[in-house]
Coordinates of C-alpha atoms in Angstrom, one line a residue:
M1 CA 65.9 58.6 12.6
K2 CA 63.4 55.8 12.0
G3 CA 61.9 54.1 15.1
K4 CA 62.8 50.5 15.9
D5 CA 60.4 47.6 15.6
P6 CA 59.0 47.1 19.1
R7 CA 59.1 43.3 18.6
A8 CA 62.9 43.4 18.2
A9 CA 63.3 44.8 21.7
D10 CA 61.7 41.7 23.2
P11 CA 62.9 38.4 21.7
S12 CA 60.5 36.4 23.8
T13 CA 57.6 37.6 21.6
N14 CA 58.9 35.2 18.9
V15 CA 58.3 32.1 21.1
V16 CA 55.0 30.3 20.5
P17 CA 53.7 28.9 23.7
I18 CA 52.9 25.1 23.8
R19 CA 49.3 24.4 24.6
L20 CA 49.1 21.0 26.3
D21 CA 45.6 19.6 25.6
A22 CA 44.1 16.4 24.2
S23 CA 44.5 17.6 20.6
F24 CA 48.3 18.1 21.2
F25 CA 48.8 14.6 22.5
F26 CA 46.5 13.2 19.8
E27 CA 48.7 14.8 17.0
R28 CA 51.8 13.5 18.7
A29 CA 50.3 10.0 18.9
V30 CA 49.4 10.0 15.2
R31 CA 53.0 11.1 14.3
S32 CA 54.4 8.3 16.4
L33 CA 52.1 5.8 14.6
D34 CA 53.3 7.0 11.2
R35 CA 56.8 6.2 12.4
N36 CA 55.7 2.8 13.8
H37 CA 56.6 3.9 17.3
Y38 CA 53.7 2.2 19.1
D39 CA 55.0 2.6 22.6
K40 CA 55.1 6.4 22.2
A41 CA 51.8 6.4 20.4
L42 CA 50.2 4.5 23.4
K43 CA 51.8 7.0 25.9
Y44 CA 50.4 10.0 24.0
F45 CA 46.9 8.4 23.6
R46 CA 46.9 7.8 27.4
K47 CA 47.7 11.5 28.0
A48 CA 44.9 12.4 25.6
V49 CA 42.5 10.3 27.7
E50 CA 43.7 12.1 30.9
Y51 CA 42.9 15.5 29.4
E52 CA 39.5 14.4 28.0
P53 CA 38.3 11.4 30.0
D54 CA 34.7 11.8 28.7
N55 CA 35.7 11.6 25.0
P56 CA 35.1 8.0 23.9
V57 CA 37.2 8.4 20.7
N58 CA 40.4 8.8 22.8
H59 CA 39.6 5.6 24.7
C60 CA 39.0 3.7 21.4
N61 CA 42.2 5.0 19.9
M62 CA 44.1 3.7 23.0
A63 CA 42.3 0.4 22.7
G64 CA 43.3 0.2 19.0
I65 CA 46.9 0.7 19.8
L66 CA 46.8 -2.0 22.5
S67 CA 45.3 -4.3 19.9
E68 CA 48.0 -3.5 17.4
M69 CA 50.6 -4.3 20.0
G70 CA 49.0 -7.7 20.7
D71 CA 47.6 -6.9 24.1
Y72 CA 44.0 -7.9 23.3
E73 CA 42.9 -8.4 26.9
A74 CA 43.9 -4.8 27.8
S75 CA 42.3 -3.5 24.7
N76 CA 39.0 -5.2 25.5
A77 CA 39.2 -3.9 29.1
V78 CA 39.3 -0.3 27.7
L79 CA 36.5 -1.0 25.3
S80 CA 34.3 -2.5 28.1
S81 CA 35.0 0.6 30.1
V82 CA 33.9 2.8 27.3
L83 CA 30.5 1.0 27.1
E84 CA 30.0 0.8 30.8
K85 CA 31.2 4.3 31.9
V86 CA 31.8 6.7 29.0
D87 CA 29.3 6.2 26.1
P88 CA 27.1 3.1 25.9
S89 CA 26.0 4.2 22.5
M90 CA 29.4 3.4 21.0
T91 CA 28.2 0.1 19.7
E92 CA 31.2 -0.3 17.4
C93 CA 33.2 -1.2 20.5
Y94 CA 31.5 -4.6 20.3
F95 CA 32.9 -5.1 16.8
Y96 CA 36.4 -4.2 18.1
M97 CA 36.0 -6.6 21.0
A98 CA 34.9 -9.4 18.6
N99 CA 38.1 -8.9 16.7
N100 CA 40.2 -9.1 19.8
Y101 CA 38.5 -12.2 21.0
A102 CA 38.9 -13.8 17.5
N103 CA 42.7 -13.0 17.7
M104 CA 42.8 -14.7 21.1
E105 CA 40.9 -17.7 19.5
Q106 CA 38.1 -17.2 22.0
F107 CA 35.5 -17.8 19.3
E108 CA 32.4 -18.1 21.5
A109 CA 33.1 -14.8 23.1
A110 CA 33.9 -13.3 19.6
E111 CA 30.5 -14.5 18.4
E112 CA 28.7 -13.0 21.4
A113 CA 30.3 -9.6 20.9
L114 CA 29.7 -9.7 17.1
V115 CA 26.1 -10.7 17.4
T116 CA 25.6 -7.8 20.0
Y117 CA 27.2 -5.4 17.5
L118 CA 24.9 -6.5 14.6
E119 CA 21.8 -6.4 16.8
E120 CA 22.5 -3.1 18.4
D121 CA 24.4 -1.0 15.8
A122 CA 22.0 1.2 13.8
N123 CA 24.6 2.6 11.3
G124 CA 26.2 -0.6 10.1
Q125 CA 29.6 1.0 9.7
F126 CA 31.4 -2.4 9.9
L127 CA 28.6 -4.5 8.4
E128 CA 30.7 -5.9 5.6
E129 CA 33.6 -6.8 7.9
A130 CA 31.1 -8.3 10.4
E131 CA 29.6 -10.5 7.7
E132 CA 33.2 -11.7 6.8
M133 CA 33.9 -12.4 10.5
M134 CA 30.6 -14.3 10.7
D135 CA 31.8 -16.7 8.0
L136 CA 35.0 -17.2 10.0
L137 CA 33.1 -18.0 13.1
F138 CA 30.8 -20.4 11.3
Y139 CA 33.9 -22.3 10.1
E140 CA 35.5 -22.3 13.5
L141 CA 32.4 -23.2 15.6
D142 CA 30.8 -25.4 12.9
R143 CA 27.4 -23.8 13.3
P144 CA 25.6 -20.7 12.3
A145 CA 25.7 -17.7 14.7
K146 CA 22.7 -17.2 17.0
L147 CA 21.7 -14.0 15.2
S148 CA 18.0 -12.9 15.3
R149 CA 18.3 -9.6 13.6
I150 CA 20.6 -7.0 12.1
K151 CA 19.6 -3.6 13.3
S152 CA 21.2 -1.7 10.5
R153 CA 19.3 -3.9 8.0
Q154 CA 16.2 -3.9 10.1
G155 CA 13.7 -6.5 8.8
V156 CA 16.0 -7.7 6.0
V157 CA 17.0 -10.9 7.6
E158 CA 13.5 -11.6 8.7
H159 CA 12.2 -10.8 5.3
D160 CA 14.6 -13.2 3.6
Q161 CA 13.3 -15.9 6.0
A162 CA 9.7 -15.0 5.2
R163 CA 10.3 -15.2 1.5
L164 CA 11.9 -18.6 2.0
L165 CA 8.8 -19.7 3.9
L166 CA 6.6 -18.4 1.1
E167 CA 8.6 -20.3 -1.5
E168 CA 8.2 -23.5 0.6
G169 CA 4.4 -23.0 0.8
K170 CA 4.5 -22.2 4.5
F171 CA 2.1 -19.3 4.2
A172 CA 0.8 -19.1 7.8
Q173 CA 4.4 -19.0 9.2
A174 CA 5.4 -16.4 6.6
A175 CA 2.4 -14.3 7.4
K176 CA 3.2 -14.1 11.1
L177 CA 6.8 -13.1 10.4
L178 CA 5.8 -10.6 7.8
E179 CA 3.2 -9.0 10.1
S180 CA 6.0 -8.3 12.7
I181 CA 8.2 -6.8 10.0
A182 CA 5.4 -4.6 8.6
E183 CA 4.6 -3.3 12.1
G184 CA 8.2 -2.6 13.0
S185 CA 9.4 -1.4 9.5
P186 CA 6.4 -0.1 7.6
E187 CA 8.8 1.4 5.0
M188 CA 9.7 -2.1 3.9
Y189 CA 7.2 -2.2 1.1
A190 CA 8.4 -5.6 -0.2
A191 CA 7.5 -7.2 3.1
R192 CA 4.0 -5.6 3.0
N193 CA 3.5 -6.8 -0.5
N194 CA 4.5 -10.3 0.4
L195 CA 2.3 -10.2 3.5
A196 CA -0.7 -9.4 1.2
L197 CA 0.3 -12.4 -1.0
A198 CA 0.6 -14.7 2.1
Y199 CA -3.0 -13.8 3.0
Y200 CA -4.0 -14.3 -0.6
Y201 CA -2.5 -17.7 -0.8
M202 CA -4.2 -18.7 2.5
G203 CA -7.6 -17.6 1.0
L204 CA -7.9 -14.6 3.4
F205 CA -8.9 -12.2 0.6
Y206 CA -10.2 -9.3 2.7
K207 CA -6.9 -9.0 4.6
A208 CA -4.9 -9.3 1.4
K209 CA -6.7 -6.4 -0.2
E210 CA -6.6 -4.2 2.9
T211 CA -2.9 -4.7 3.2
I212 CA -2.3 -3.7 -0.4
N213 CA -4.6 -0.6 -0.2
R214 CA -2.7 0.6 2.9
L215 CA 0.6 0.1 1.1
L216 CA -0.5 2.1 -1.9
E217 CA -1.6 5.0 0.4
D218 CA 2.1 5.2 1.4
D219 CA 3.6 4.4 -2.0
P220 CA 1.1 5.0 -4.8
G221 CA 3.5 4.0 -7.6
N222 CA 4.6 0.7 -6.2
L223 CA 4.4 -1.7 -9.2
H224 CA 4.2 -4.9 -7.2
A225 CA 1.3 -3.5 -5.2
L226 CA -0.5 -2.3 -8.3
C227 CA -0.1 -5.7 -10.0
N228 CA -1.4 -7.4 -6.8
L229 CA -4.3 -5.0 -6.6
A230 CA -5.3 -5.8 -10.2
I231 CA -5.4 -9.5 -9.3
F232 CA -7.6 -8.7 -6.3
Y233 CA -9.9 -6.6 -8.4
Q234 CA -10.3 -9.5 -10.8
N235 CA -11.0 -11.8 -7.9
E236 CA -13.8 -9.7 -6.6
G237 CA -15.3 -8.9 -10.0
N238 CA -14.6 -5.2 -9.7
T239 CA -14.5 -4.7 -13.5
E240 CA -14.6 -0.9 -13.5
Q241 CA -11.6 -0.3 -11.3
L242 CA -9.8 -3.3 -12.9
H243 CA -10.1 -1.9 -16.4
E244 CA -8.7 1.5 -15.4
L245 CA -5.8 0.0 -13.5
V246 CA -5.0 -2.6 -16.3
E247 CA -4.9 0.1 -18.9
G248 CA -2.3 2.0 -16.9
L249 CA -0.2 -1.2 -16.4
A250 CA -0.4 -2.1 -20.1
V251 CA 1.6 0.9 -21.2
M252 CA 4.4 0.3 -18.7
V253 CA 7.8 -0.9 -19.9
P254 CA 9.8 -1.6 -16.7
F255 CA 13.6 -1.6 -16.7
H256 CA 14.4 -3.9 -13.7
Q257 CA 14.0 -7.6 -14.5
E258 CA 12.1 -8.3 -11.4
H259 CA 9.5 -5.7 -12.4
V260 CA 9.3 -7.1 -15.9
F261 CA 8.6 -10.5 -14.5
K262 CA 5.9 -9.2 -12.1
L263 CA 4.2 -7.3 -14.8
A264 CA 4.3 -10.2 -17.3
T265 CA 2.8 -12.7 -14.9
T266 CA 0.1 -10.2 -13.8
M267 CA -0.9 -9.4 -17.4
G268 CA -1.1 -13.1 -18.2
I269 CA -3.3 -13.8 -15.2
L270 CA -5.6 -10.8 -16.2
G271 CA -6.0 -12.2 -19.7
R272 CA -3.8 -9.6 -21.4
H273 CA -1.8 -12.3 -23.2
E274 CA -0.2 -10.2 -25.9
E275 CA 1.4 -7.9 -23.2
A276 CA 2.4 -10.9 -21.2
Y277 CA 4.0 -12.6 -24.2
R278 CA 6.0 -9.4 -25.1
H279 CA 7.4 -9.1 -21.5
F280 CA 8.2 -12.8 -21.2
R281 CA 10.1 -12.7 -24.5
R282 CA 12.1 -9.8 -23.1
L283 CA 13.1 -11.9 -20.1
L284 CA 14.1 -14.9 -22.2
K285 CA 16.7 -12.7 -24.0
N286 CA 18.5 -12.2 -20.7
E287 CA 21.2 -14.9 -20.3
A288 CA 20.5 -15.0 -16.5
H289 CA 17.1 -16.6 -17.2
S290 CA 18.2 -18.9 -20.1
S291 CA 18.0 -22.1 -17.9
D292 CA 14.8 -21.3 -15.9
P293 CA 12.2 -23.9 -16.9
S294 CA 9.3 -22.0 -15.3
L295 CA 10.0 -18.9 -17.4
Y296 CA 9.9 -21.0 -20.5
H297 CA 6.6 -22.4 -19.3
Y298 CA 5.2 -18.9 -18.7
T299 CA 6.3 -17.8 -22.2
A300 CA 4.8 -21.0 -23.7
A301 CA 1.5 -20.3 -21.9
A302 CA 1.5 -16.8 -23.4
A303 CA 2.3 -18.1 -26.8
N304 CA -0.5 -20.7 -26.6
N305 CA -3.0 -18.1 -25.4
T306 CA -2.1 -15.7 -28.3
G307 CA -2.5 -18.5 -30.9
R308 CA 1.3 -19.1 -31.4
L309 CA 0.9 -22.8 -31.1
D310 CA 4.1 -23.9 -32.8
E311 CA 6.0 -21.5 -30.6
A312 CA 4.3 -22.8 -27.5
A313 CA 5.2 -26.4 -28.4
R314 CA 8.8 -25.5 -29.0
L315 CA 9.0 -23.8 -25.6
W316 CA 7.4 -26.7 -23.7
K317 CA 9.9 -29.0 -25.3
M318 CA 12.6 -26.7 -23.9
V319 CA 10.9 -27.0 -20.5
E320 CA 10.9 -30.8 -20.8
K321 CA 14.7 -30.6 -21.5
L322 CA 15.4 -28.3 -18.6
D323 CA 13.1 -30.0 -16.1
P324 CA 12.9 -33.7 -17.2
A325 CA 11.4 -34.9 -13.9
S326 CA 8.4 -32.6 -14.3
E327 CA 5.0 -33.8 -15.5
I328 CA 4.0 -30.2 -16.5
P329 CA 5.6 -29.9 -20.0
R330 CA 4.5 -33.5 -21.0
F331 CA 0.9 -32.7 -19.9
Y332 CA 0.6 -29.6 -22.0
L333 CA 2.3 -31.1 -25.0
S334 CA 0.0 -34.0 -24.8
R335 CA -3.0 -31.8 -24.5
M336 CA -1.9 -29.7 -27.5
E337 CA -1.7 -33.0 -29.6
Q338 CA -5.2 -34.0 -28.4
L339 CA -6.7 -30.6 -29.4
E340 CA -5.0 -30.8 -32.8
Q341 CA -6.5 -34.3 -33.4
D342 CA -9.9 -33.2 -32.3
G343 CA -9.7 -30.0 -34.4
S344 CA -10.5 -27.9 -31.3
G345 CA -9.5 -24.3 -31.0
I346 CA -7.1 -22.7 -28.6
D347 CA -7.4 -24.0 -25.0
M348 CA -6.6 -21.1 -22.6
I349 CA -4.2 -22.2 -19.9
S350 CA -3.0 -20.9 -16.6
Y351 CA 0.4 -19.2 -16.2
H352 CA 1.2 -21.0 -12.9
Y353 CA 4.0 -23.5 -13.2
H354 CA 2.0 -26.5 -12.0
L355 CA -0.6 -28.9 -13.4
P356 CA -4.3 -27.7 -13.5
F357 CA -6.2 -28.2 -10.3
E358 CA -8.1 -31.2 -11.5
E359 CA -4.9 -32.9 -12.7
Q360 CA -3.3 -32.3 -9.3
F361 CA -6.1 -34.3 -7.7
K362 CA -5.6 -37.1 -10.1
L363 CA -1.9 -37.3 -9.0
W364 CA -2.9 -37.3 -5.4
E365 CA -5.4 -40.1 -5.9
K366 CA -2.7 -42.0 -7.8
F367 CA 0.0 -41.7 -5.2
G368 CA -2.1 -41.5 -2.0
S369 CA 0.1 -41.6 1.1
D370 CA 3.1 -42.3 -1.1
M371 CA 3.0 -38.8 -2.5
P372 CA 6.5 -37.5 -3.4
D373 CA 7.8 -34.7 -1.2
S374 CA 8.3 -32.6 -4.3
L375 CA 4.6 -32.5 -4.9
K376 CA 3.7 -32.2 -1.2
N377 CA 5.9 -29.2 -0.8
D378 CA 5.1 -27.5 -4.1
P379 CA 4.0 -24.0 -2.9
L380 CA 1.7 -23.4 -5.8
V381 CA -0.1 -26.7 -5.2
R382 CA -0.4 -25.9 -1.6
S383 CA -1.7 -22.4 -2.2
S384 CA -4.3 -23.7 -4.6
F385 CA -5.4 -26.2 -2.0
F386 CA -5.6 -23.6 0.8
W387 CA -7.5 -21.2 -1.6
A388 CA -10.0 -24.0 -2.6
L389 CA -10.5 -24.9 1.0
R390 CA -11.9 -21.4 1.6
H391 CA -13.6 -20.7 -1.6
G392 CA -14.2 -23.9 -3.5
D393 CA -17.5 -25.7 -3.9
Y394 CA -18.6 -28.5 -1.5
S395 CA -17.1 -31.4 -3.4
T396 CA -13.8 -29.6 -4.0
K397 CA -13.5 -28.8 -0.3
V398 CA -14.0 -32.5 0.5
Q399 CA -11.2 -33.5 -1.9
V400 CA -8.9 -30.8 -0.5
I401 CA -9.4 -31.9 3.1
K402 CA -8.5 -35.5 2.0
A403 CA -5.4 -34.2 0.2
L404 CA -4.3 -32.1 3.2
A405 CA -4.5 -35.2 5.4
I406 CA -1.6 -36.6 3.3
I407 CA 0.5 -33.4 3.7
A408 CA -0.1 -33.3 7.4
D409 CA 2.3 -30.6 8.5
Y410 CA 2.1 -27.4 10.5
E411 CA 0.6 -25.4 7.7
V412 CA -2.1 -27.9 7.3
Q413 CA -2.9 -27.9 11.0
E414 CA -3.2 -24.1 10.9
A415 CA -5.3 -24.1 7.7
L416 CA -7.7 -26.7 9.1
Q417 CA -8.0 -25.1 12.5
S418 CA -8.8 -21.8 10.8
F419 CA -11.3 -23.5 8.6
I420 CA -13.1 -25.0 11.5
A421 CA -13.3 -21.7 13.3
D422 CA -14.7 -20.0 10.2
P423 CA -18.4 -19.4 10.9
L424 CA -19.2 -19.4 7.1
Q425 CA -18.1 -23.0 6.6
E426 CA -20.6 -25.9 6.6
Q427 CA -20.7 -28.0 9.8
D428 CA -20.3 -31.3 7.9
L429 CA -17.1 -30.1 6.3
K430 CA -15.9 -28.9 9.7
N431 CA -16.5 -32.4 11.0
Q432 CA -14.3 -33.8 8.3
A433 CA -11.6 -31.3 9.0
A434 CA -11.7 -32.1 12.7
A435 CA -11.4 -35.8 12.0
V436 CA -8.2 -35.1 10.1
L437 CA -6.8 -33.1 13.0
E438 CA -7.7 -35.9 15.3
E439 CA -5.8 -38.4 13.1
L440 CA -2.8 -36.0 13.4
G441 CA -3.1 -36.2 17.2
I442 CA -4.4 -32.7 17.6
E443 CA -7.4 -32.1 19.8
W444 CA -9.9 -29.6 18.4
Q445 CA -13.3 -28.8 19.7
L446 CA -15.9 -28.0 17.0
P447 CA -17.2 -24.5 17.7
S448 CA -20.9 -25.5 17.2
S449 CA -21.9 -22.1 18.5
Q450 CA -20.2 -20.6 15.4
S451 CA -21.8 -22.9 12.9
S452 CA -23.3 -19.7 11.4
M453 CA -22.3 -16.1 11.8
L454 CA -26.0 -15.2 11.8
P455 CA -28.7 -16.0 14.4
P456 CA -30.8 -19.1 13.9
A457 CA -33.8 -18.7 11.8
K458 CA -37.2 -17.9 13.3
P459 CA -40.6 -17.9 11.6
L460 CA -40.6 -15.4 8.7
V461 CA -43.1 -13.0 10.3
P462 CA -45.0 -13.9 13.6
S463 CA -48.7 -14.3 13.0
D464 CA -49.5 -11.8 15.7
S465 CA -47.0 -9.2 14.3
P466 CA -48.2 -5.9 12.8
A467 CA -46.1 -6.9 9.7
A468 CA -48.1 -10.1 9.1
A469 CA -49.9 -8.5 6.2
M470 CA -46.6 -8.2 4.4
N471 CA -45.8 -11.9 4.8
A472 CA -46.5 -12.8 1.2
K473 CA -44.3 -10.0 -0.2
A474 CA -41.5 -10.9 2.2
K475 CA -41.7 -14.6 1.2
A476 CA -41.7 -13.6 -2.5
V477 CA -38.4 -11.7 -1.9
L478 CA -36.8 -14.7 -0.2
D479 CA -38.0 -17.2 -2.9
L480 CA -36.7 -15.0 -5.7
A481 CA -33.3 -14.4 -4.0
Q482 CA -32.8 -18.1 -3.1
N483 CA -33.3 -18.9 -6.8
G484 CA -30.1 -16.9 -7.3
K485 CA -30.5 -15.1 -10.5
A486 CA -26.8 -14.0 -10.4
K487 CA -25.9 -17.8 -10.1
R488 CA -23.2 -17.2 -7.5
L489 CA -24.5 -18.9 -4.3
E490 CA -24.2 -22.5 -3.2
P491 CA -26.9 -24.2 -1.1
A492 CA -25.2 -23.5 2.3
Q493 CA -24.8 -19.8 1.3
R494 CA -28.5 -19.6 0.4
Q495 CA -29.2 -20.6 4.0
D496 CA -27.3 -17.6 5.2
L497 CA -29.2 -15.5 2.7
E498 CA -32.4 -16.6 4.4
S499 CA -31.0 -15.8 7.8
I500 CA -30.0 -12.3 6.7
W501 CA -33.6 -11.6 5.5
L502 CA -35.2 -13.0 8.6
E503 CA -32.9 -10.9 10.8
Y504 CA -33.7 -7.8 8.8
L505 CA -37.5 -8.4 9.1
R506 CA -37.2 -9.0 12.9
S507 CA -35.0 -6.0 13.4
T508 CA -37.4 -3.7 11.5
E509 CA -40.6 -5.3 12.8
D510 CA -41.8 -2.1 14.5
D511 CA -41.0 0.2 11.6
Q512 CA -40.8 -2.1 8.5
P513 CA -40.7 -0.6 5.1
M514 CA -43.3 -1.4 2.5
I515 CA -42.0 -4.1 0.1
H516 CA -43.1 -2.8 -3.4
H517 CA -40.0 -3.8 -5.4
V518 CA -39.5 -7.5 -4.9
E519 CA -36.6 -7.7 -7.5
G520 CA -34.7 -4.8 -5.8
W521 CA -34.9 -6.4 -2.3
A522 CA -34.0 -9.9 -3.7
A523 CA -31.0 -8.5 -5.7
A524 CA -29.7 -6.6 -2.6
L525 CA -30.1 -9.8 -0.5
E526 CA -28.1 -11.9 -3.0
Y527 CA -25.5 -9.1 -3.2
L528 CA -25.0 -8.9 0.6
T529 CA -24.8 -12.7 1.0
A530 CA -22.2 -12.9 -1.8
K531 CA -20.1 -10.2 -0.2
M532 CA -20.4 -11.9 3.2
H533 CA -18.8 -15.0 1.7
G534 CA -16.1 -13.1 -0.1
I535 CA -17.5 -13.9 -3.6
G536 CA -16.6 -11.5 -6.3
V537 CA -19.7 -9.7 -7.3
T538 CA -20.6 -6.1 -8.1
Y539 CA -23.8 -4.0 -8.1
Q540 CA -23.6 -4.1 -11.9
D541 CA -23.5 -7.9 -12.0
V542 CA -26.6 -8.3 -9.8
A543 CA -28.5 -5.5 -11.3
A544 CA -28.1 -7.1 -14.8
A545 CA -29.2 -10.5 -13.5
Y546 CA -32.4 -9.1 -12.0
G547 CA -33.1 -6.6 -14.8
I548 CA -33.0 -3.6 -12.6
S549 CA -30.9 -0.5 -12.1
V550 CA -27.6 -0.3 -10.2
S551 CA -29.0 2.5 -8.0
T552 CA -31.9 0.3 -7.0
V553 CA -29.7 -2.6 -5.8
S554 CA -27.3 -0.2 -4.0
R555 CA -30.2 1.6 -2.3
Y556 CA -31.8 -1.5 -0.9
A557 CA -28.4 -3.1 0.0
R558 CA -27.4 0.0 2.0
Q559 CA -30.7 0.0 3.7
M560 CA -30.5 -3.6 4.7
D561 CA -26.8 -3.4 5.7
A562 CA -27.5 -0.4 7.9
V563 CA -29.6 -2.7 10.1
C564 CA -27.7 -6.0 9.9
N565 CA -24.1 -4.8 9.5
I566 CA -23.3 -7.7 7.1
K567 CA -20.2 -6.1 5.5
Q568 CA -18.7 -5.2 8.9
R569 CA -19.5 -8.6 10.4
S570 CA -17.9 -10.4 7.5
Q571 CA -14.7 -8.4 7.9
Q572 CA -14.7 -8.9 11.7
M573 CA -14.5 -12.7 11.3
L574 CA -10.9 -12.1 10.1
P575 CA -8.3 -11.0 12.7
S576 CA -7.3 -7.4 12.5
F577 CA -3.8 -6.7 11.3
N578 CA -1.8 -3.6 11.9
E579 CA 6.3 -10.0 -4.4
H580 CA 5.6 -12.8 -5.8
L581 CA 2.4 -13.9 -7.7

């Protein structure tokens, strides 16, 4: 006889015990929701909270049911309790609360909760929905929300604001904003690129280049940064590194339209007009750019600079059609006609969508204080003025200061104050800049103690000095250097050249080297002075001008700089600092 199944003897073994826990009540609540039994669902969610009071999800589920039932105040009370007592990191509770307030038509409170959500939530789970609600609140309150940042898009809002400031020519304001973004979000490479450009437009070349170099250390293949660096190399006359970089850029064929445009404008500025023309033509084939007058101008410039004169004229006529109020196409078409009548060759022109610098001044003289706002606020015009204020010759700086007096806004005040504080600028020009600030109602004390970044000149070599025997040789170095064989120094800069030489002689009075190679010392002296003023010059340029070797110039320059710290001092005059040419 076979044995019986032991389970059959005890029917109770077929009963599955009910385990009452939070999961059990959660499942019951969900089933009730599926059947639209909200009362039962709320009851079960309350039980789930009782079993797991520290689980914020249970609380939020209960708040959600209360909201569905129209009890928005009770729902917000639960959500507030979650943030205060259970889990303050549940930032999505602010979004839920904003919805509840909006349903109660308490739009001020909804805005406050929504702004808190956007500023505190790092994940951005409800970012799209939050932006839609922001539009609703804008309509209801008839004003934009008081939102300073979106944490899940850290730096994006601020970067958009900075880009707008750049486009408006407000470079100093843009730079301040971009500095804070770069410090807080260094992975935002676009912001760091635009920071470099803001410095560049303000004429702060050293800061611009340093910013780009640091960016490329983090992202070596960044096309915008590489293009900007190429422009900076050209600016400083670094032909060797420029050539290597440009050859690499010349073979690139970017896919993204933004990259194509950046590369095209860069190649044009660098004088690689065939590559520029090819890229601009690619952009014109895209329907999205078919009505952009500036793009037609860039393509016309490239066509002109590659000898395609008929094509250039056709494109500028298109610019005239698309931008009838602009003087730019009429100016270039008129110049082409004049060159044709004179039988002149091709006239190389700039790729910037504005009139040449000298033509801008003619317009400013024509309009004076009645200058149209469109010209006053043109960012390219403003950037060229700010750059010329720092790096132009004396007469150009005088004209720029007069022009800036007409613009007379915050950016001008910043530029003139910075100019006055610059120890490399001439005192007479600082007086003119201070007079403009005074007319604008801004008090500014001329820093006469900073009229030169170098100590005042003393006699070349004291008559009782052990180095007196070398006086003639030292004077020969100074005379040769002040003659400026490299032809890069202005009169005021030659004064600083003399101060460098005097400082070096005084500092080495007790152990002064014998001056056998007058050309070598003079070349090194001119090189260091040029570097101090941010003038683009290389050892090769100076060596060729003086007919000596590069190693000779570099040896004497290093020897002199080790004593006077010229390079370091020129960089220290700029404040330290932690897409779109």
